[in-house]
C-alpha positions as MATLAB code, in Angstrom:
seq = 'MRILILLLAAALTGALTLFAFAPYRLWWLMPLCLAALIELTQREPRRAFWIGYAWGLGAYVSNFRWIYSSLHDIAGLPAWIAAPLVLLLPAYLALYPGLATWIACRIDPRPGLRWLLAFPAAWEMGEWLRGWVMTGFPWAAAGYSQITESPLAGYAPVGGIHLVSYLVALSAGALVMLARAGMRQRLAIALAAALVWGSGFWLRDIEWTAPLGKPISVALGQGNIAQEMKWSPENLENSLLTYYRQVAMTRADLMILPETALPLFLDDLPSGYLSMMRGEASRSGMALASGVPRRTNDGRGYLNAVVALSDPKMPYYAKDHLVPFGEFVPLPGLIGWIYQHMDMPLSGFSRGGAEQPPLTLGAHKVAFNVCYEDSFGEELIGPAARADMLANVSNLAWFGKSEAMSQHLQLSQARALETGRYVLRATNTGMTAIIRPDGEISAVAAPFTAQVLTGFAQGRQGMTPYMRVGNLPVVVGCAVLLLLSLLAGWRRRGRH';
ca = [
     -17.248    8.463   32.562;
     -13.443    8.694   32.755;
     -13.036    5.536   30.677;
     -15.490    6.838   28.089;
     -13.522   10.079   27.778;
     -10.266    8.143   27.329;
     -11.837    5.954   24.623;
     -13.241    8.952   22.775;
      -9.895   10.743   22.998;
      -8.154    7.641   21.646;
     -10.597    7.344   18.734;
     -10.208   11.032   17.876;
      -6.421   10.820   18.024;
      -6.500    7.789   15.738;
      -8.776    9.591   13.282;
      -6.240   12.419   13.011;
      -3.743   10.019   11.414;
      -5.613   10.548    8.140;
      -3.664   13.789    7.787;
      -0.304   12.062    8.299;
      -0.688   10.245    4.967;
      -1.016   11.490    1.405;
      -2.424   13.774    0.131;
      -1.873   15.806    3.344;
       1.544   14.326    4.202;
       1.871   15.800    7.705;
       4.404   13.074    8.506;
       5.274   14.474   11.939;
       1.677   13.876   13.034;
       2.009   10.070   13.145;
       4.585    9.909   15.985;
       2.496   12.455   17.891;
      -0.710   10.439   17.457;
       1.032    7.272   18.618;
       2.523    9.168   21.546;
      -0.998   10.289   22.471;
      -2.114    6.643   22.374;
       0.737    5.707   24.717;
      -0.069    8.541   27.119;
      -3.776    7.624   27.218;
      -2.917    3.976   27.818;
      -0.475    4.853   30.580;
      -3.292    6.645   32.396;
      -5.431    3.482   32.458;
      -3.245    0.436   31.710;
      -5.970   -1.973   32.867;
      -8.000   -0.854   29.820;
      -5.018   -0.995   27.470;
      -6.672   -3.218   24.874;
      -9.818   -1.118   24.586;
      -7.891    2.155   24.388;
      -5.705    0.720   21.629;
      -8.766   -0.714   19.924;
     -10.564    2.649   20.012;
      -7.477    4.348   18.557;
      -7.298    1.782   15.757;
     -11.012    2.014   15.019;
     -10.785    5.786   14.684;
      -7.667    5.527   12.521;
      -8.963    2.929   10.087;
     -12.490    4.288    9.720;
     -10.952    7.682    8.943;
      -8.355    6.361    6.506;
     -10.609    3.885    4.708;
     -13.877    5.796    4.501;
     -13.516    5.574    0.722;
     -14.680    1.958    0.956;
     -18.226    3.292    1.335;
     -17.897    5.223   -1.910;
     -16.642    2.073   -3.620;
     -19.456   -0.138   -2.351;
     -22.388    2.282   -2.390;
     -21.686    5.030   -4.934;
     -19.850    2.937   -7.536;
     -20.923   -0.686   -7.036;
     -24.499    0.290   -6.172;
     -24.724   -1.647   -2.908;
     -27.646   -0.404   -0.766;
     -26.580    1.811    2.136;
     -28.011   -0.602    4.721;
     -25.522   -3.238    3.541;
     -22.622   -0.936    2.597;
     -22.371    0.926    5.930;
     -21.878   -2.201    8.104;
     -19.357   -3.595    5.618;
     -17.353   -0.350    5.780;
     -17.117   -0.757    9.560;
     -16.240   -4.438    9.329;
     -12.667   -3.972    8.025;
     -11.655   -1.274   10.574;
     -13.262   -3.334   13.338;
     -10.955   -6.201   12.418;
      -7.819   -4.106   11.811;
      -8.229   -2.295   15.157;
      -7.488   -5.592   16.909;
      -3.791   -5.096   16.161;
      -3.311   -1.723   17.957;
      -5.431   -3.114   20.779;
      -3.209   -6.151   21.151;
      -0.019   -4.065   20.889;
      -1.007   -1.825   23.810;
      -2.310   -4.796   25.821;
       0.919   -6.767   25.337;
       3.066   -3.771   26.301;
       1.107   -3.232   29.515;
       1.015   -6.917   30.446;
       4.760   -7.423   30.074;
       6.060   -4.874   32.573;
       4.740   -1.849   34.497;
       7.953    0.148   34.143;
       7.319    2.893   31.570;
      10.787    2.756   30.023;
      10.694   -0.953   29.310;
       7.018   -0.831   28.384;
       7.141    1.977   25.819;
      10.716    1.858   24.520;
      11.172   -1.898   24.255;
       7.880   -3.788   24.302;
       5.463   -1.404   22.575;
       7.431   -0.601   19.380;
       8.140   -4.311   18.860;
       4.528   -5.311   19.522;
       3.264   -2.526   17.264;
       5.449   -3.593   14.366;
       4.576   -7.270   14.799;
       0.937   -6.225   14.495;
       1.672   -4.208   11.336;
       3.451   -7.188    9.839;
       0.689   -9.638   10.754;
      -2.105   -7.538    9.310;
      -0.072   -7.374    6.105;
      -0.547  -11.097    5.435;
      -3.274  -12.612    7.663;
      -6.356  -13.361    5.526;
      -4.420  -12.244    2.388;
      -3.362   -9.022    4.177;
      -4.321   -5.357    4.184;
      -1.209   -3.271    4.909;
      -2.549    0.155    3.860;
      -2.088    2.911    6.476;
       0.864    1.186    8.137;
       2.591    3.848   10.234;
       5.720    3.807    8.076;
       3.907    4.974    4.952;
       3.237    8.318    6.616;
       6.994    9.016    6.446;
       7.276    8.523    2.664;
       9.014   10.546    1.363;
       9.242   13.782    3.350;
      10.470   12.397    6.680;
      14.122   11.572    7.462;
      12.898    8.091    8.442;
      12.158    7.417    4.764;
      15.905    6.856    4.411;
      15.485    3.522    6.202;
      13.089    2.089    3.584;
      15.880    0.769    1.281;
      17.567   -0.758    4.336;
      14.729   -2.609    6.069;
      11.583   -1.823    4.121;
       8.440   -0.122    5.281;
       8.311   -2.328    8.388;
      11.582   -0.930    9.704;
      10.188    2.565    9.162;
       7.000    1.644   11.042;
       9.030    0.288   13.939;
      11.050    3.504   14.145;
       7.868    5.607   14.137;
       6.520    3.617   17.113;
       9.897    3.839   18.854;
       9.935    7.611   18.314;
       6.465    7.858   19.854;
       7.667    5.987   22.932;
      10.679    8.285   23.140;
       8.439   11.379   23.043;
       6.430   10.085   25.990;
       9.519    9.143   27.987;
      11.079   12.570   27.407;
       8.165   13.973   29.407;
       8.280   11.296   32.118;
      11.927   10.343   32.631;
      14.613   11.878   34.806;
      17.212   14.284   33.478;
      19.884   11.668   32.709;
      17.366    9.399   31.003;
      16.031   12.314   28.984;
      19.513   13.142   27.751;
      20.164    9.528   26.724;
      16.793    9.277   24.954;
      17.303   12.588   23.157;
      20.775   11.559   21.963;
      19.504    8.177   20.742;
      16.584    9.827   18.912;
      18.922   12.359   17.313;
      21.156    9.500   16.137;
      18.221    7.585   14.608;
      16.709   10.575   12.842;
      20.075   12.023   11.829;
      21.091    8.693   10.299;
      17.893    8.847    8.258;
      19.141   12.052    6.620;
      22.464   10.365    5.831;
      20.806    7.219    4.437;
      18.626    9.260    2.091;
      21.761   10.449    0.267;
      22.979    6.916   -0.516;
      22.359    5.694   -4.065;
      21.794    1.966   -3.530;
      21.417    0.984   -7.205;
      23.252    2.062  -10.370;
      21.947    3.380  -13.702;
      21.596    0.888  -16.540;
      21.764    2.196  -20.095;
      20.471    5.567  -21.199;
      17.272    7.271  -20.043;
      14.236    6.472  -22.187;
      11.082    8.418  -22.925;
       7.977    6.924  -21.326;
       4.287    7.628  -21.832;
       1.514    6.615  -19.438;
      -2.081    6.627  -20.644;
      -4.916    7.903  -18.447;
      -8.304    7.467  -20.095;
     -10.519    8.843  -17.302;
     -13.329    6.371  -18.011;
     -15.939    6.561  -15.228;
     -16.431    3.228  -13.472;
     -20.165    3.169  -14.196;
     -19.301    3.526  -17.912;
     -16.220    1.298  -18.035;
     -18.022   -1.998  -18.621;
     -21.086   -0.561  -20.350;
     -21.601   -2.007  -23.879;
     -22.757    1.451  -24.964;
     -19.393    2.917  -23.951;
     -17.194    0.141  -25.363;
     -16.457    1.930  -28.625;
     -15.525    5.119  -26.752;
     -13.134    3.248  -24.433;
     -11.346    1.479  -27.282;
     -11.179    4.656  -29.352;
      -9.851    6.700  -26.403;
      -6.845    4.458  -25.913;
      -6.272    3.930  -29.633;
      -6.045    7.686  -30.115;
      -3.675    8.033  -27.172;
      -1.366    5.411  -28.686;
      -1.622    6.893  -32.189;
      -0.734   10.404  -30.970;
       2.180    9.370  -28.728;
       5.868    9.163  -29.550;
       7.920    7.474  -26.846;
      10.195    4.516  -26.266;
       7.706    2.866  -23.919;
       3.969    3.354  -23.375;
       1.786    1.718  -20.723;
      -2.027    1.769  -20.511;
      -3.949    1.221  -17.226;
      -5.509   -1.823  -15.604;
      -8.261   -3.303  -17.827;
      -7.924   -0.280  -20.122;
      -9.376   -2.466  -22.879;
     -12.636   -3.663  -21.270;
     -13.061   -6.915  -23.195;
     -11.351  -10.267  -23.012;
      -8.237  -10.221  -25.166;
      -9.682  -12.695  -27.674;
     -13.009  -10.813  -27.833;
     -11.533   -7.504  -29.005;
     -12.834   -6.331  -32.406;
     -11.120   -7.862  -35.399;
      -8.100   -5.827  -36.386;
      -8.014   -3.678  -33.232;
      -4.841   -5.230  -31.822;
      -3.057   -5.076  -35.177;
      -3.983   -1.376  -35.446;
      -2.583   -0.710  -31.962;
       0.556   -2.680  -32.784;
       0.935   -0.847  -36.076;
       0.718    2.578  -34.433;
       3.301    1.556  -31.836;
       5.576    0.077  -34.507;
       5.514    3.249  -36.588;
       7.081    5.195  -33.737;
       9.322    2.364  -32.548;
       7.399    2.241  -29.264;
       7.037   -0.732  -26.922;
       3.402   -0.926  -25.773;
       1.758   -2.738  -22.850;
      -1.847   -2.525  -21.692;
      -4.061   -3.863  -18.981;
      -6.653   -6.215  -20.490;
      -8.489   -9.245  -19.048;
      -7.652  -12.539  -20.700;
      -8.849  -16.090  -20.330;
      -6.660  -18.718  -18.713;
      -4.941  -21.148  -21.046;
      -7.463  -23.875  -20.211;
     -10.373  -21.495  -20.788;
     -11.914  -22.196  -17.386;
     -11.093  -18.875  -15.752;
      -9.897  -15.385  -16.483;
      -6.969  -13.232  -15.449;
      -6.390   -9.572  -14.635;
      -3.501   -9.221  -17.043;
      -1.001   -6.783  -18.545;
      -0.180   -7.773  -22.130;
       2.798   -6.642  -24.214;
       0.723   -5.641  -27.247;
       3.747   -4.556  -29.312;
       5.101   -8.128  -29.215;
       3.295  -10.430  -31.716;
       3.590  -13.277  -29.184;
       1.755  -11.074  -26.644;
       3.481  -12.232  -23.431;
       1.670  -11.160  -20.310;
       1.786  -10.689  -16.570;
      -1.330  -11.731  -14.616;
      -2.214  -10.409  -11.174;
      -1.484  -12.986   -8.483;
      -2.397  -11.261   -5.179;
      -6.124  -10.755   -5.620;
      -8.392   -8.460   -3.615;
     -10.869  -10.400   -1.459;
     -14.488   -9.401   -2.108;
     -13.382   -7.365   -5.142;
     -11.543   -9.857   -7.400;
     -12.500  -13.113   -5.756;
     -15.368  -14.110   -3.494;
     -14.277  -15.713   -0.192;
     -16.822  -18.110    1.291;
     -19.230  -17.769   -1.655;
     -21.815  -19.981    0.026;
     -21.994  -17.541    2.945;
     -21.682  -14.095    1.339;
     -22.363  -14.722   -2.335;
     -25.845  -13.232   -1.984;
     -24.349   -9.767   -1.444;
     -23.159   -9.674   -5.063;
     -26.773   -9.837   -6.250;
     -27.064   -6.238   -5.005;
     -23.821   -5.001   -6.617;
     -22.686   -3.933  -10.050;
     -19.264   -5.586   -9.915;
     -18.218   -7.254  -13.185;
     -15.345   -9.751  -13.243;
     -15.349  -10.450   -9.495;
     -14.020  -13.999   -9.893;
     -10.483  -13.650  -11.271;
      -7.987  -16.516  -11.157;
      -4.506  -16.020   -9.722;
      -1.673  -15.520  -12.179;
       0.828  -17.545  -10.177;
       4.067  -16.705   -8.410;
       7.487  -16.222  -10.051;
       6.201  -14.707  -13.290;
       9.032  -13.241  -15.380;
       9.178   -9.522  -16.135;
       7.980   -8.340  -19.531;
      10.641   -7.380  -22.054;
       9.612   -4.022  -23.499;
      12.169   -2.604  -25.885;
      15.568   -2.742  -24.229;
      14.169   -3.040  -20.710;
      12.749   -5.683  -18.445;
       9.741   -4.298  -16.606;
       8.271   -6.044  -13.554;
       4.543   -5.317  -13.500;
       2.110   -5.432  -10.629;
      -1.594   -4.669  -10.757;
      -3.287   -2.139   -8.467;
      -3.407   -3.482   -4.879;
      -0.326   -5.694   -5.392;
       2.100   -2.845   -4.763;
       0.889   -2.825   -1.144;
       3.109   -5.861   -0.530;
       6.729   -4.828   -0.678;
       8.319   -8.203    0.018;
       6.342   -9.846   -2.807;
       7.924   -7.437   -5.296;
      11.537   -8.163   -4.308;
      11.895  -11.176   -6.616;
      10.347   -9.487   -9.673;
      12.373   -6.312   -9.056;
      15.639   -8.267   -8.852;
      14.971   -9.675  -12.339;
      13.949   -6.317  -13.816;
      15.366   -2.826  -14.176;
      12.036   -0.983  -13.789;
       8.766   -1.504  -11.953;
       5.325   -0.639  -13.312;
       1.931   -0.531  -11.667;
      -1.349   -0.418  -13.592;
      -4.469    0.515  -11.658;
      -8.122    1.444  -11.982;
      -8.926    3.617   -8.983;
     -12.207    4.898  -10.416;
     -13.719    2.563   -7.801;
     -12.846    5.044   -5.058;
     -14.182    8.289   -6.493;
     -12.629   11.609   -5.472;
     -11.239   10.318   -2.189;
      -7.820   10.055   -0.559;
      -7.421    6.500   -1.891;
      -5.613    7.597   -5.060;
      -3.041    9.653   -3.154;
      -2.572    6.914   -0.547;
      -1.927    4.415   -3.336;
       0.639    6.739   -4.916;
       2.444    6.846   -1.562;
       2.598    3.037   -1.548;
       4.302    3.115   -4.951;
       6.785    5.687   -3.658;
       7.701    3.260   -0.876;
       8.243    0.476   -3.434;
      10.580    2.726   -5.446;
      12.621    3.416   -2.304;
      12.724   -0.244   -1.251;
      13.914   -1.464   -4.662;
      15.951    1.520   -5.900;
      14.085    1.477   -9.206;
      11.845    3.733  -11.220;
       8.148    2.985  -10.768;
       5.812    3.814  -13.647;
       2.139    4.153  -12.675;
      -0.569    4.091  -15.369;
      -4.044    4.584  -13.936;
      -7.522    5.150  -15.313;
      -8.428    8.241  -13.286;
      -5.285    9.053  -11.211;
      -2.636    9.169   -9.820;
      -0.701    8.402  -12.991;
       2.944    9.152  -12.194;
       6.641    8.572  -12.825;
       8.483    7.906   -9.550;
      12.261    8.077   -9.223;
      14.358    5.471   -7.340;
      14.601    7.857   -4.373;
      10.809    7.807   -4.057;
      10.328   11.347   -5.310;
       7.690   12.033   -7.956;
       9.225   13.046  -11.278;
       5.885   13.774  -12.994;
       2.212   13.264  -12.169;
      -0.948   13.680  -14.242;
      -3.859   15.746  -12.997;
      -6.509   13.313  -11.741;
      -9.835   12.927  -13.538;
      -8.430   14.116  -16.848;
      -7.910   12.154  -20.059;
      -4.264   12.598  -21.010;
      -0.943   10.918  -21.681;
       1.730   11.664  -19.091;
       5.183   11.797  -20.665;
       8.609   11.938  -19.115;
      11.864   10.028  -18.766;
      12.946    6.971  -16.812;
      16.134    4.949  -16.606;
      16.785    1.315  -15.923;
      18.574    0.472  -12.671;
      20.707   -2.488  -11.669;
      21.825   -3.805   -8.304;
      19.976   -4.543   -5.083;
      19.161   -2.521   -2.009;
      19.816   -4.052    1.428;
      16.055   -4.622    1.784;
      15.964   -6.624   -1.463;
      18.658   -8.911   -0.058;
      17.059   -9.618    3.324;
      13.341   -8.787    3.056;
      11.219   -8.436    6.186;
      12.869  -11.263    8.129;
      15.419   -9.222   10.140;
      12.784   -6.743   11.321;
      10.289   -9.473   12.230;
      12.883  -11.587   14.046;
      14.319   -8.506   15.750;
      10.895   -7.468   17.059;
      10.209  -11.015   18.267;
      13.538  -10.995   20.143;
      12.741   -7.602   21.719;
       9.381   -8.902   22.888;
      11.061  -11.964   24.367;
      13.629   -9.808   26.171;
      10.816   -7.624   27.512;
       8.981  -10.685   28.733;
      12.086  -12.071   30.447;
      12.721   -8.708   32.131;
       9.147   -8.677   33.378;
       9.438  -12.214   34.760;
      12.682  -11.385   36.551;
      11.104   -8.331   38.170;
       8.067  -10.283   39.314;
      10.379  -13.024   40.645;
      12.256  -10.512   42.804;
       8.997   -9.254   44.244;
];
């Protein structure tokens, strides 16, 4: 019974992390929830893996419950198939918190070494691994909860979101040790914590990149086309007319339309439509880019692309990091039958390829990414270094009126901080936004409304420390800390 109570408490504590992220943004809750995990594990270290696993299961089911809406409500998958699939991803992701607590408890029984040295390093190694194993799923990493309200957000330009995640786990260990340690140890821990968090305030005031040119006016289209209508032939005329009107009525230096805003292959669009769009943009001297699927050059596949419509040559960026199960089908011989029960058009995209150049739009070079791609900070370093702005186009109508839109906006805020550049987000249903280089939101459109969000952005030049070094220092540093913890544990066991 005691073990069951501990597991239930761990799952409940994990579930509370939902409120640490956007739209709730109770950033202080994440260190507390991790501290609760540590305290529960310390009470029963022999069950460390299962307590960590229960915490992770509660956290990821709570944070990703919108997957059910995507599969069942939007894609039409029967509930008897959708419900198990919703549990499948959290059941996998929960392995990482389970392993982090297990490793910490196996290395050394001393609480200080266990929770201040081993656990934060093991936790962050798990966050990093789940960000790339099996194409990666880094949403709800602990560091995102600190963007942008927490002082720890100041570390994002220095070491990326993984450094922030490490510091959150370290802060959780410090909270536990403040309750368990002696007076001298408490004083040392409190001073160290004050230094870390105080430095975060100082780092937030540093301007890592410099302005380039004058501010420009930007316009971001939001069509609010329901997912069940987006690919309907009966709604095609309405979709094309919606975005044509938005372009025709807008005056700006740069305008961006969302992911697959034009729901036909580029070469299947009605005759004259592209020239009309280009003409409207030309009349106001506006650079125009839009999400639109296009066929590969060999005609054998198709790409989730952003095309510079205002350029007669129509250069494009094509999404490279595809969503498994959504944009490509892994193991089609094993799970392909599931798609017979789903309304999911264009689920077999081809990859666009690495090292694609930014699009030149007016006087600026804009590095685009599509939807899920802005979850992967290190992958955007190269494009950001060659550009002076970042842009994300998304179609989050898949996730209904859930927290997914706000969580995705928080990811983009982290990318702005990491790169020191404006991020322009054009989405179908929300959250369309202009994000400043400090991660703060300059303007945001009301979700589930058809409108054009207008505002100003400015090109930036230079590189943040994170752009120069990527994730390597944090990953290597955590590996070294784990090794030191292991050596300390061996030495202790050798003496006994």
